[in-house]
């Protein structure tokens, strides 16, 4: 299987090369030359298997330059060894009325980013060997919270890699900050930036765009890379759980094999839902993919009208991982909607860059709307949904998942479609403890309380245990105290590499 750019440049490359490069040389995203088809019996074949074996089955046709032994070793390292606190890795909870919830947050950082970031580092480290890369990869990440911690956990102590995470000093929640500054591992560094998330992100981008700095690192045996969600190595692991959820529905007798299922996905960068689109292309009986947005509803507007327009107010919401105005992975959907018209995709992306907007119409829009539906939820609806689902089902949703649940209900109200629905759940409610407790008990409920008091209170109110990795944060020693000005981030990288090299 070879990979090509959504913008038509460069020549086809292997999966290992695509994963090592991240972005295609012409600025486009890598897509497989053809999507493998797995046949109608695949869910039944998967049903008796554990998550690791399911993952190996789905990954294999995409990673044809990896050996079976390499794929097996990667999925074992990613999803085995007690890294996930649930034996099923991605368990499915079923409710009445054809509703299920796919829990993707049983990994070490309690958010769905673990599903991909536990696997990517192993695929990358094997890719380095395959491409005879002698240099050590230095992963730089700017994070507004979830990605940084998940990347740190994924890359910790992975061969031939180092990771440096920059977070805005005042811009993350206390739990998120503690998760990062207590990070263990011999190849990890965490640096607070004096500034906001944009400052941190701009700083990382300018490091990537500085050829002099890359050359300087290159001479010392380092190669800069990123782990963001446009990397094929982050997308492909996400296809697995769509198959896995379907297999569990068949196994549990909730659906007949072959029956269609709809998925409702809380969406930001369009990576998660796009993996569902790949599963559908591969032959999984997916009906509609329902894209759930928060008040930053640029995707809902796009999927309803064909107009993508980022020129709008940015809102900070209680579902911060969906506070995004440029959904990078949408470019891959445009590639498929145009039947692989790379010139058209490039033209739209240039328009987005130049003017902040583009319009899709005609056949491509019709193709998109045949599969995708979208709705969004505002803050008060999200909070009401958390409370209502807890009251009626005794099930606690985090704010991102509550957005999806609310859009699932809207979809049922507005269409006559009664196809079984899987709500994709992307974070543990304990990770967003403030918003969840305030939604359950009113805004006064969190006032003056510490993080760990709130966690204990949520646990008592719901009878669920706090994920161990969050509960133990309270007593973990702080290991990372570096703080940098936004103008000095390159120096911070120099410091980190020097210190690590002397060890
Ligand atoms: C990243 C994230 C999302 C958005 O996923 P995309 O793949 O960017 O669409 C949703 N919820 C949570 C909790 C996340 O961390």
Short mmCIF file of C-alpha atoms and ligand atoms in Angstrom, two decimals:
data_model
loop_
_atom_site.label_atom_id
_atom_site.label_comp_id
_atom_site.label_asym_id
_atom_site.label_seq_id
_atom_site.Cartn_x
_atom_site.Cartn_y
_atom_site.Cartn_z
CA UNK A 1 0.00 0.00 0.00
CA UNK A 2 1.45 3.35 -1.08
CA UNK A 3 0.49 6.82 0.16
CA UNK A 4 -0.03 9.98 -1.89
CA UNK A 5 -0.72 13.62 -1.09
CA UNK A 6 -4.23 15.11 -1.12
CA UNK A 7 -2.66 17.94 -3.14
CA UNK A 8 -1.12 15.71 -5.81
CA UNK A 9 2.55 16.59 -5.24
CA UNK A 10 5.49 14.25 -4.61
CA UNK A 11 5.69 10.58 -5.51
CA UNK A 12 3.92 7.69 -3.77
CA UNK A 13 5.65 6.55 -0.58
CA UNK A 14 5.39 3.74 1.94
CA UNK A 15 3.43 3.88 5.18
CA UNK A 16 6.71 4.15 7.12
CA UNK A 17 7.79 7.15 5.06
CA UNK A 18 4.38 8.81 5.45
CA UNK A 19 4.40 8.28 9.22
CA UNK A 20 7.96 9.59 9.55
CA UNK A 21 7.22 12.70 7.46
CA UNK A 22 3.81 13.57 9.00
CA UNK A 23 2.90 16.11 6.35
CA UNK A 24 3.35 15.49 2.59
CA UNK A 25 6.12 17.56 0.96
CA UNK A 26 3.59 19.79 -0.88
CA UNK A 27 1.78 20.64 2.38
CA UNK A 28 -1.04 18.14 1.72
CA UNK A 29 -2.04 15.17 3.86
CA UNK A 30 -1.13 11.57 3.09
CA UNK A 31 -3.95 9.26 1.98
CA UNK A 32 -3.70 5.59 0.93
CA UNK A 33 -3.67 5.17 -2.86
CA UNK A 34 -6.68 2.88 -2.51
CA UNK A 35 -8.72 2.05 0.58
CA UNK A 36 -8.59 -1.67 1.36
CA UNK A 37 -11.92 -3.51 1.45
CA UNK A 38 -12.31 -6.07 4.18
CA UNK A 39 -15.53 -7.81 3.23
CA UNK A 40 -18.81 -8.29 5.07
CA UNK A 41 -17.65 -11.05 7.41
CA UNK A 42 -14.98 -8.99 9.11
CA UNK A 43 -17.07 -7.95 12.16
CA UNK A 44 -17.95 -11.60 12.85
CA UNK A 45 -14.31 -12.56 12.47
CA UNK A 46 -13.35 -9.85 14.95
CA UNK A 47 -16.08 -10.60 17.49
CA UNK A 48 -14.26 -13.37 19.40
CA UNK A 49 -10.92 -11.51 19.38
CA UNK A 50 -9.45 -9.14 21.96
CA UNK A 51 -8.74 -5.51 21.09
CA UNK A 52 -5.08 -6.06 20.24
CA UNK A 53 -5.87 -8.78 17.73
CA UNK A 54 -8.69 -6.72 16.29
CA UNK A 55 -6.24 -3.85 15.86
CA UNK A 56 -3.69 -6.05 14.10
CA UNK A 57 -6.36 -7.29 11.65
CA UNK A 58 -7.48 -3.76 10.69
CA UNK A 59 -3.99 -2.19 10.57
CA UNK A 60 -2.36 -4.89 8.45
CA UNK A 61 -3.79 -3.95 5.01
CA UNK A 62 -2.71 -0.33 5.55
CA UNK A 63 0.81 -1.09 6.81
CA UNK A 64 2.02 -3.46 4.11
CA UNK A 65 5.64 -2.43 4.63
CA UNK A 66 5.49 -3.51 8.30
CA UNK A 67 5.95 -7.19 9.15
CA UNK A 68 3.27 -9.13 11.02
CA UNK A 69 5.70 -9.36 13.95
CA UNK A 70 6.20 -5.58 13.99
CA UNK A 71 2.46 -4.90 13.95
CA UNK A 72 1.92 -7.44 16.71
CA UNK A 73 4.67 -5.93 18.85
CA UNK A 74 3.22 -2.45 18.35
CA UNK A 75 -0.35 -3.32 19.32
CA UNK A 76 0.87 -5.26 22.35
CA UNK A 77 2.98 -2.35 23.52
CA UNK A 78 0.18 0.14 22.89
CA UNK A 79 -2.87 -1.66 24.25
CA UNK A 80 -1.39 -4.33 26.53
CA UNK A 81 0.66 -4.25 29.69
CA UNK A 82 -2.09 -2.76 31.82
CA UNK A 83 -1.89 0.62 30.10
CA UNK A 84 -5.68 0.67 29.75
CA UNK A 85 -7.82 0.29 32.86
CA UNK A 86 -10.45 -1.83 31.09
CA UNK A 87 -9.83 -5.30 29.68
CA UNK A 88 -11.82 -4.46 26.55
CA UNK A 89 -9.65 -1.33 25.93
CA UNK A 90 -12.57 0.41 24.18
CA UNK A 91 -15.71 -0.96 25.90
CA UNK A 92 -19.22 -0.38 24.63
CA UNK A 93 -22.02 0.54 27.06
CA UNK A 94 -25.53 -0.11 25.81
CA UNK A 95 -28.65 1.82 26.76
CA UNK A 96 -32.27 1.53 25.68
CA UNK A 97 -33.74 2.79 22.43
CA UNK A 98 -30.78 1.68 20.28
CA UNK A 99 -28.30 4.00 22.03
CA UNK A 100 -24.77 2.83 22.89
CA UNK A 101 -21.69 4.67 24.11
CA UNK A 102 -18.20 3.71 22.94
CA UNK A 103 -15.78 4.63 25.75
CA UNK A 104 -12.42 5.66 24.30
CA UNK A 105 -10.93 7.03 27.52
CA UNK A 106 -9.64 4.05 29.45
CA UNK A 107 -6.04 4.83 28.50
CA UNK A 108 -3.33 6.39 30.67
CA UNK A 109 -4.46 10.02 30.19
CA UNK A 110 -8.25 9.47 30.37
CA UNK A 111 -8.96 10.91 26.91
CA UNK A 112 -9.40 9.40 23.45
CA UNK A 113 -6.06 10.74 22.17
CA UNK A 114 -4.50 7.70 23.88
CA UNK A 115 -6.12 5.37 21.33
CA UNK A 116 -3.78 6.77 18.67
CA UNK A 117 -0.91 8.21 20.69
CA UNK A 118 -0.22 4.92 22.46
CA UNK A 119 0.38 3.31 19.06
CA UNK A 120 1.96 6.05 16.92
CA UNK A 121 5.32 6.15 18.75
CA UNK A 122 5.88 2.43 18.08
CA UNK A 123 4.94 2.76 14.42
CA UNK A 124 7.26 5.77 14.18
CA UNK A 125 10.19 4.13 15.90
CA UNK A 126 9.84 1.14 13.51
CA UNK A 127 9.55 3.57 10.60
CA UNK A 128 12.94 5.03 11.57
CA UNK A 129 14.55 1.61 11.34
CA UNK A 130 12.82 0.85 8.01
CA UNK A 131 13.97 4.11 6.45
CA UNK A 132 17.52 3.64 7.87
CA UNK A 133 17.20 6.84 9.83
CA UNK A 134 20.16 7.15 12.18
CA UNK A 135 19.11 10.41 13.82
CA UNK A 136 17.02 10.60 16.96
CA UNK A 137 13.56 12.08 16.42
CA UNK A 138 12.65 15.09 18.57
CA UNK A 139 8.88 15.46 18.79
CA UNK A 140 7.75 19.02 19.51
CA UNK A 141 4.19 19.56 20.74
CA UNK A 142 2.30 22.71 21.62
CA UNK A 143 -0.74 21.74 23.65
CA UNK A 144 -3.87 23.31 25.03
CA UNK A 145 -4.22 20.31 27.35
CA UNK A 146 -5.10 16.80 26.20
CA UNK A 147 -2.68 16.20 23.34
CA UNK A 148 0.47 17.09 25.27
CA UNK A 149 -0.13 14.61 28.05
CA UNK A 150 -1.22 11.84 25.70
CA UNK A 151 1.89 12.41 23.55
CA UNK A 152 4.14 12.36 26.63
CA UNK A 153 2.68 9.06 27.80
CA UNK A 154 2.88 7.59 24.31
CA UNK A 155 6.50 8.55 23.64
CA UNK A 156 7.93 8.02 27.10
CA UNK A 157 10.97 5.76 26.86
CA UNK A 158 10.26 4.83 23.22
CA UNK A 159 13.53 4.04 21.44
CA UNK A 160 15.20 6.71 19.29
CA UNK A 161 12.69 9.40 20.28
CA UNK A 162 12.63 12.46 22.54
CA UNK A 163 9.61 14.62 23.24
CA UNK A 164 9.33 18.27 24.29
CA UNK A 165 5.88 19.60 25.20
CA UNK A 166 5.13 23.32 25.50
CA UNK A 167 2.00 24.38 27.36
CA UNK A 168 0.65 27.88 28.09
CA UNK A 169 1.49 28.66 31.72
CA UNK A 170 -1.95 30.09 32.46
CA UNK A 171 -3.91 28.25 29.78
CA UNK A 172 -4.54 24.69 31.02
CA UNK A 173 -6.65 23.27 33.81
CA UNK A 174 -4.96 22.37 37.10
CA UNK A 175 -5.43 18.63 36.49
CA UNK A 176 -3.95 19.00 33.01
CA UNK A 177 -0.97 20.97 34.37
CA UNK A 178 -0.28 18.40 37.08
CA UNK A 179 -0.58 15.57 34.57
CA UNK A 180 2.22 17.14 32.54
CA UNK A 181 4.64 18.50 35.16
CA UNK A 182 4.72 15.15 36.98
CA UNK A 183 5.46 13.20 33.79
CA UNK A 184 7.97 10.38 34.19
CA UNK A 185 10.33 8.99 31.56
CA UNK A 186 13.94 9.40 30.47
CA UNK A 187 13.25 11.10 27.13
CA UNK A 188 10.57 13.63 28.09
CA UNK A 189 10.61 17.37 28.76
CA UNK A 190 7.78 19.73 29.65
CA UNK A 191 8.15 23.49 29.39
CA UNK A 192 5.64 26.14 30.42
CA UNK A 193 5.43 29.16 28.11
CA UNK A 194 4.78 32.67 29.36
CA UNK A 195 1.74 33.29 27.18
CA UNK A 196 -1.40 31.68 25.80
CA UNK A 197 -1.90 28.62 23.58
CA UNK A 198 -1.50 30.64 20.39
CA UNK A 199 1.90 31.87 21.62
CA UNK A 200 3.02 28.31 22.30
CA UNK A 201 1.73 27.06 18.94
CA UNK A 202 3.25 29.97 17.01
CA UNK A 203 6.57 29.33 18.75
CA UNK A 204 6.56 25.64 17.77
CA UNK A 205 5.59 26.49 14.18
CA UNK A 206 8.41 28.99 13.86
CA UNK A 207 10.88 26.40 15.15
CA UNK A 208 9.66 23.99 12.44
CA UNK A 209 9.95 26.71 9.80
CA UNK A 210 13.53 27.65 10.72
CA UNK A 211 15.90 25.71 8.41
CA UNK A 212 18.93 26.97 10.32
CA UNK A 213 17.68 25.41 13.53
CA UNK A 214 16.89 22.10 11.80
CA UNK A 215 20.41 22.07 10.35
CA UNK A 216 21.91 22.80 13.77
CA UNK A 217 19.96 19.90 15.30
CA UNK A 218 20.74 17.68 12.32
CA UNK A 219 24.48 18.11 12.92
CA UNK A 220 24.01 16.93 16.48
CA UNK A 221 22.05 13.87 15.35
CA UNK A 222 18.48 15.07 15.86
CA UNK A 223 15.52 15.21 13.48
CA UNK A 224 12.52 17.40 14.34
CA UNK A 225 9.04 15.94 13.95
CA UNK A 226 5.50 16.42 15.20
CA UNK A 227 2.80 14.13 16.51
CA UNK A 228 -0.25 16.12 15.54
CA UNK A 229 -3.47 14.67 14.30
CA UNK A 230 -2.81 15.01 10.57
CA UNK A 231 -0.15 12.25 10.76
CA UNK A 232 -1.41 9.05 9.11
CA UNK A 233 0.00 7.17 12.08
CA UNK A 234 -2.57 8.89 14.28
CA UNK A 235 -5.50 8.33 11.96
CA UNK A 236 -5.10 4.65 11.17
CA UNK A 237 -5.32 3.39 14.80
CA UNK A 238 -8.68 5.13 15.10
CA UNK A 239 -10.30 3.01 12.36
CA UNK A 240 -9.95 -0.01 14.65
CA UNK A 241 -12.48 1.07 17.27
CA UNK A 242 -15.28 1.59 14.75
CA UNK A 243 -14.88 -2.05 13.73
CA UNK A 244 -14.47 -3.07 17.35
CA UNK A 245 -17.70 -1.33 18.42
CA UNK A 246 -19.62 -2.93 15.58
CA UNK A 247 -18.20 -6.36 16.42
CA UNK A 248 -19.32 -5.89 20.04
CA UNK A 249 -22.84 -4.94 18.95
CA UNK A 250 -23.07 -8.13 16.90
CA UNK A 251 -21.53 -10.21 19.68
CA UNK A 252 -23.97 -8.80 22.24
CA UNK A 253 -26.94 -9.56 19.97
CA UNK A 254 -27.81 -5.86 19.71
CA UNK A 255 -27.74 -5.93 15.91
CA UNK A 256 -27.70 -8.52 13.14
CA UNK A 257 -24.44 -8.77 11.23
CA UNK A 258 -24.77 -6.52 8.18
CA UNK A 259 -27.28 -4.14 9.80
CA UNK A 260 -26.41 -0.46 9.54
CA UNK A 261 -25.25 1.56 12.55
CA UNK A 262 -24.87 5.34 12.86
CA UNK A 263 -21.99 6.92 14.78
CA UNK A 264 -22.20 10.31 16.53
CA UNK A 265 -18.77 11.85 17.03
CA UNK A 266 -17.75 14.92 19.08
CA UNK A 267 -15.55 16.64 16.56
CA UNK A 268 -12.72 19.17 16.52
CA UNK A 269 -9.96 18.49 14.01
CA UNK A 270 -12.14 15.94 12.13
CA UNK A 271 -9.68 13.09 12.80
CA UNK A 272 -11.92 10.82 14.85
CA UNK A 273 -14.96 11.01 12.56
CA UNK A 274 -12.80 10.64 9.46
CA UNK A 275 -11.58 7.29 10.79
CA UNK A 276 -15.26 6.26 10.82
CA UNK A 277 -15.48 7.31 7.18
CA UNK A 278 -12.54 5.02 6.35
CA UNK A 279 -14.28 2.15 8.16
CA UNK A 280 -17.39 2.74 6.04
CA UNK A 281 -15.31 2.80 2.85
CA UNK A 282 -13.70 -0.47 3.91
CA UNK A 283 -17.10 -2.12 4.05
CA UNK A 284 -18.25 -1.70 7.65
CA UNK A 285 -22.05 -1.20 7.59
CA UNK A 286 -22.04 2.41 8.77
CA UNK A 287 -25.17 4.39 7.93
CA UNK A 288 -24.58 8.00 8.76
CA UNK A 289 -21.68 9.72 10.47
CA UNK A 290 -23.06 12.47 12.65
CA UNK A 291 -20.64 15.28 13.37
CA UNK A 292 -21.31 16.95 16.75
CA UNK A 293 -19.90 20.43 17.35
CA UNK A 294 -19.98 22.88 20.22
CA UNK A 295 -20.56 26.62 19.87
CA UNK A 296 -17.54 26.76 17.53
CA UNK A 297 -19.81 25.27 14.89
CA UNK A 298 -17.81 25.88 11.72
CA UNK A 299 -18.17 22.20 10.74
CA UNK A 300 -21.94 22.14 11.22
CA UNK A 301 -22.27 25.11 8.90
CA UNK A 302 -19.96 23.48 6.37
CA UNK A 303 -21.73 20.12 6.36
CA UNK A 304 -25.13 21.81 6.01
CA UNK A 305 -24.26 24.46 3.39
CA UNK A 306 -20.92 23.60 1.77
CA UNK A 307 -19.44 26.91 2.94
CA UNK A 308 -16.40 26.61 5.19
CA UNK A 309 -15.79 29.98 6.82
CA UNK A 310 -13.34 30.35 9.68
CA UNK A 311 -13.85 34.14 9.88
CA UNK A 312 -15.93 34.07 13.03
CA UNK A 313 -15.69 34.64 16.74
CA UNK A 314 -13.77 31.99 18.71
CA UNK A 315 -15.51 30.75 21.86
CA UNK A 316 -13.90 29.10 24.88
CA UNK A 317 -16.28 26.33 25.94
CA UNK A 318 -16.46 23.55 28.53
CA UNK A 319 -15.48 21.13 25.72
CA UNK A 320 -12.10 22.75 24.96
CA UNK A 321 -10.77 19.94 22.77
CA UNK A 322 -13.45 20.89 20.23
CA UNK A 323 -12.64 24.62 20.30
CA UNK A 324 -11.15 24.62 16.83
CA UNK A 325 -11.82 26.79 13.77
CA UNK A 326 -9.54 25.03 11.29
CA UNK A 327 -10.29 21.32 11.04
CA UNK A 328 -7.18 20.03 9.29
CA UNK A 329 -8.37 16.51 8.57
CA UNK A 330 -11.33 17.76 6.57
CA UNK A 331 -8.89 18.03 3.68
CA UNK A 332 -8.87 14.24 3.43
CA UNK A 333 -12.67 14.14 3.14
CA UNK A 334 -12.53 16.73 0.33
CA UNK A 335 -10.11 14.47 -1.50
CA UNK A 336 -12.64 11.62 -1.44
CA UNK A 337 -15.67 13.81 -2.13
CA UNK A 338 -14.06 15.07 -5.35
CA UNK A 339 -13.08 11.57 -6.44
CA UNK A 340 -9.41 12.39 -5.84
CA UNK A 341 -9.32 15.77 -7.64
CA UNK A 342 -6.09 17.01 -6.08
CA UNK A 343 -6.09 20.28 -8.08
CA UNK A 344 -9.50 21.17 -6.65
CA UNK A 345 -8.43 20.27 -3.10
CA UNK A 346 -5.30 22.44 -3.46
CA UNK A 347 -7.41 25.33 -4.76
CA UNK A 348 -9.78 25.17 -1.77
CA UNK A 349 -6.87 24.99 0.68
CA UNK A 350 -5.23 28.02 -0.94
CA UNK A 351 -8.51 29.92 -0.67
CA UNK A 352 -8.79 28.97 3.01
CA UNK A 353 -5.26 30.23 3.55
CA UNK A 354 -5.72 33.44 1.63
CA UNK A 355 -9.26 34.48 2.52
CA UNK A 356 -10.33 32.23 5.42
CA UNK A 357 -13.15 30.55 3.49
CA UNK A 358 -14.09 28.27 0.57
CA UNK A 359 -17.26 26.81 -0.89
CA UNK A 360 -17.99 23.23 -1.94
CA UNK A 361 -21.07 22.65 -4.13
CA UNK A 362 -22.56 20.20 -6.65
CA UNK A 363 -21.56 16.54 -6.63
CA UNK A 364 -18.84 16.75 -3.95
CA UNK A 365 -21.26 18.37 -1.50
CA UNK A 366 -23.99 15.87 -2.36
CA UNK A 367 -21.55 13.00 -1.73
CA UNK A 368 -20.57 14.47 1.65
CA UNK A 369 -24.17 15.04 2.71
CA UNK A 370 -25.17 11.52 1.76
CA UNK A 371 -23.05 10.23 4.65
CA UNK A 372 -22.54 13.15 7.03
CA UNK A 373 -25.09 14.96 9.15
CA UNK A 374 -24.23 17.61 11.70
CA UNK A 375 -25.63 19.46 14.67
CA UNK A 376 -24.20 21.44 17.55
CA UNK A 377 -24.94 22.10 21.22
CA UNK A 378 -24.48 25.32 23.18
CA UNK A 379 -23.12 25.45 26.73
CA UNK A 380 -26.42 25.30 28.57
CA UNK A 381 -27.69 22.38 26.46
CA UNK A 382 -24.43 20.55 27.15
CA UNK A 383 -24.77 21.04 30.91
CA UNK A 384 -28.45 20.03 30.84
CA UNK A 385 -27.54 16.88 28.92
CA UNK A 386 -24.95 15.87 31.52
CA UNK A 387 -27.57 16.26 34.25
CA UNK A 388 -30.43 14.60 32.36
CA UNK A 389 -28.42 11.55 31.29
CA UNK A 390 -27.16 11.14 34.83
CA UNK A 391 -30.69 11.40 36.22
CA UNK A 392 -32.30 9.05 33.71
CA UNK A 393 -29.51 6.57 33.04
CA UNK A 394 -27.16 6.97 36.05
CA UNK A 395 -24.41 7.46 33.50
CA UNK A 396 -21.93 10.30 33.70
CA UNK A 397 -20.90 12.07 30.49
CA UNK A 398 -17.97 14.43 30.08
CA UNK A 399 -18.81 17.70 28.27
CA UNK A 400 -17.46 16.54 24.87
CA UNK A 401 -19.53 13.37 24.98
CA UNK A 402 -22.54 15.35 26.23
CA UNK A 403 -22.35 17.48 23.08
CA UNK A 404 -22.49 14.28 21.03
CA UNK A 405 -25.37 12.80 23.05
CA UNK A 406 -27.37 15.99 22.63
CA UNK A 407 -26.76 16.02 18.86
CA UNK A 408 -27.76 12.33 18.71
CA UNK A 409 -31.11 13.25 20.29
CA UNK A 410 -31.48 16.16 17.87
CA UNK A 411 -30.82 13.82 14.96
CA UNK A 412 -33.54 11.44 16.16
CA UNK A 413 -35.97 14.36 16.58
CA UNK A 414 -35.30 15.87 13.19
CA UNK A 415 -35.12 12.73 11.06
CA UNK A 416 -37.23 9.60 11.09
CA UNK A 417 -34.04 7.52 11.14
CA UNK A 418 -34.20 4.91 13.93
CA UNK A 419 -30.94 3.17 13.02
CA UNK A 420 -29.00 2.10 16.14
CA UNK A 421 -26.66 4.87 17.29
CA UNK A 422 -23.21 4.70 18.82
CA UNK A 423 -22.21 7.86 20.69
CA UNK A 424 -18.44 8.07 20.64
CA UNK A 425 -17.22 9.09 24.10
CA UNK A 426 -13.90 10.92 24.05
CA UNK A 427 -13.04 11.78 27.66
CA UNK A 428 -13.54 10.52 31.19
CA UNK A 429 -15.95 12.77 33.10
CA UNK A 430 -13.31 13.01 35.82
CA UNK A 431 -10.94 14.77 33.45
CA UNK A 432 -13.36 17.71 33.21
CA UNK A 433 -14.34 17.55 36.86
CA UNK A 434 -15.25 21.24 37.33
CA UNK A 435 -17.69 21.44 34.43
CA UNK A 436 -19.23 18.07 35.20
CA UNK A 437 -19.84 18.77 38.90
CA UNK A 438 -21.21 22.23 38.07
CA UNK A 439 -23.57 20.66 35.50
CA UNK A 440 -24.79 18.11 38.06
CA UNK A 441 -25.11 20.29 41.13
CA UNK A 442 -25.12 23.89 39.95
CA UNK A 443 -22.32 26.42 39.45
CA UNK A 444 -21.93 27.00 43.22
CA UNK A 445 -20.96 23.34 43.77
CA UNK A 446 -17.31 23.82 42.82
CA UNK A 447 -16.69 27.20 44.45
CA UNK A 448 -13.62 27.30 46.68
CA UNK A 449 -12.98 23.56 46.28
CA UNK A 450 -9.66 21.99 45.32
CA UNK A 451 -9.23 19.69 42.33
CA UNK A 452 -8.99 16.53 44.36
CA UNK A 453 -11.98 17.41 46.54
CA UNK A 454 -14.03 17.79 43.39
CA UNK A 455 -12.80 14.45 42.06
CA UNK A 456 -13.74 12.73 45.33
CA UNK A 457 -17.13 14.42 45.35
CA UNK A 458 -17.88 13.28 41.81
CA UNK A 459 -16.81 9.81 42.71
CA UNK A 460 -19.09 9.75 45.76
CA UNK A 461 -22.01 11.19 43.80
CA UNK A 462 -21.74 8.64 41.02
CA UNK A 463 -20.30 5.53 42.65
CA UNK A 464 -17.56 5.44 40.03
CA UNK A 465 -13.90 5.34 40.98
CA UNK A 466 -11.58 8.13 39.93
CA UNK A 467 -9.14 6.86 37.25
CA UNK A 468 -5.95 5.88 39.09
CA UNK A 469 -3.70 8.12 37.02
CA UNK A 470 -5.79 11.15 38.04
CA UNK A 471 -6.22 10.16 41.69
CA UNK A 472 -2.48 9.62 42.23
CA UNK A 473 -1.55 13.02 40.78
CA UNK A 474 -2.16 14.59 44.16
CA UNK A 475 0.97 12.99 45.61
CA UNK A 476 3.25 12.80 42.60
CA UNK A 477 6.45 14.87 42.71
CA UNK A 478 6.80 17.72 40.23
CA UNK A 479 9.58 16.82 37.78
CA UNK A 480 9.37 19.65 35.26
CA UNK A 481 9.71 23.29 36.31
CA UNK A 482 11.09 24.94 33.17
CA UNK A 483 9.43 28.18 32.13
CA UNK A 484 10.31 30.07 28.98
CA UNK A 485 9.41 33.29 27.24
CA UNK A 486 7.64 32.73 23.98
CA UNK A 487 10.57 34.28 22.10
CA UNK A 488 13.05 31.83 23.65
CA UNK A 489 11.40 28.47 22.88
CA UNK A 490 14.21 27.37 20.54
CA UNK A 491 16.67 27.93 23.40
CA UNK A 492 14.46 25.82 25.61
CA UNK A 493 14.76 22.98 23.07
CA UNK A 494 18.56 23.46 23.02
CA UNK A 495 18.63 23.27 26.83
CA UNK A 496 16.57 20.11 26.89
CA UNK A 497 18.66 18.30 24.30
CA UNK A 498 21.90 19.35 25.94
CA UNK A 499 20.77 18.16 29.34
CA UNK A 500 19.47 14.90 27.98
CA UNK A 501 22.69 14.34 25.98
CA UNK A 502 24.89 14.79 29.05
CA UNK A 503 23.01 12.12 30.95
C1 LIG B 1 -9.23 15.78 20.51
C2 LIG B 1 -10.55 15.59 21.16
C3 LIG B 1 -11.76 15.70 20.43
C4 LIG B 1 -11.79 16.06 18.96
O1 LIG B 1 -11.33 15.02 18.13
P1 LIG B 1 -10.92 15.32 16.62
O2 LIG B 1 -10.29 14.07 16.14
O3 LIG B 1 -9.95 16.47 16.68
O4 LIG B 1 -12.16 15.67 15.87
C5 LIG B 1 -12.95 15.49 21.10
N1 LIG B 1 -12.98 15.22 22.43
C6 LIG B 1 -11.85 15.12 23.16
C7 LIG B 1 -11.95 14.86 24.63
C8 LIG B 1 -10.60 15.29 22.56
O5 LIG B 1 -9.48 15.20 23.32
#
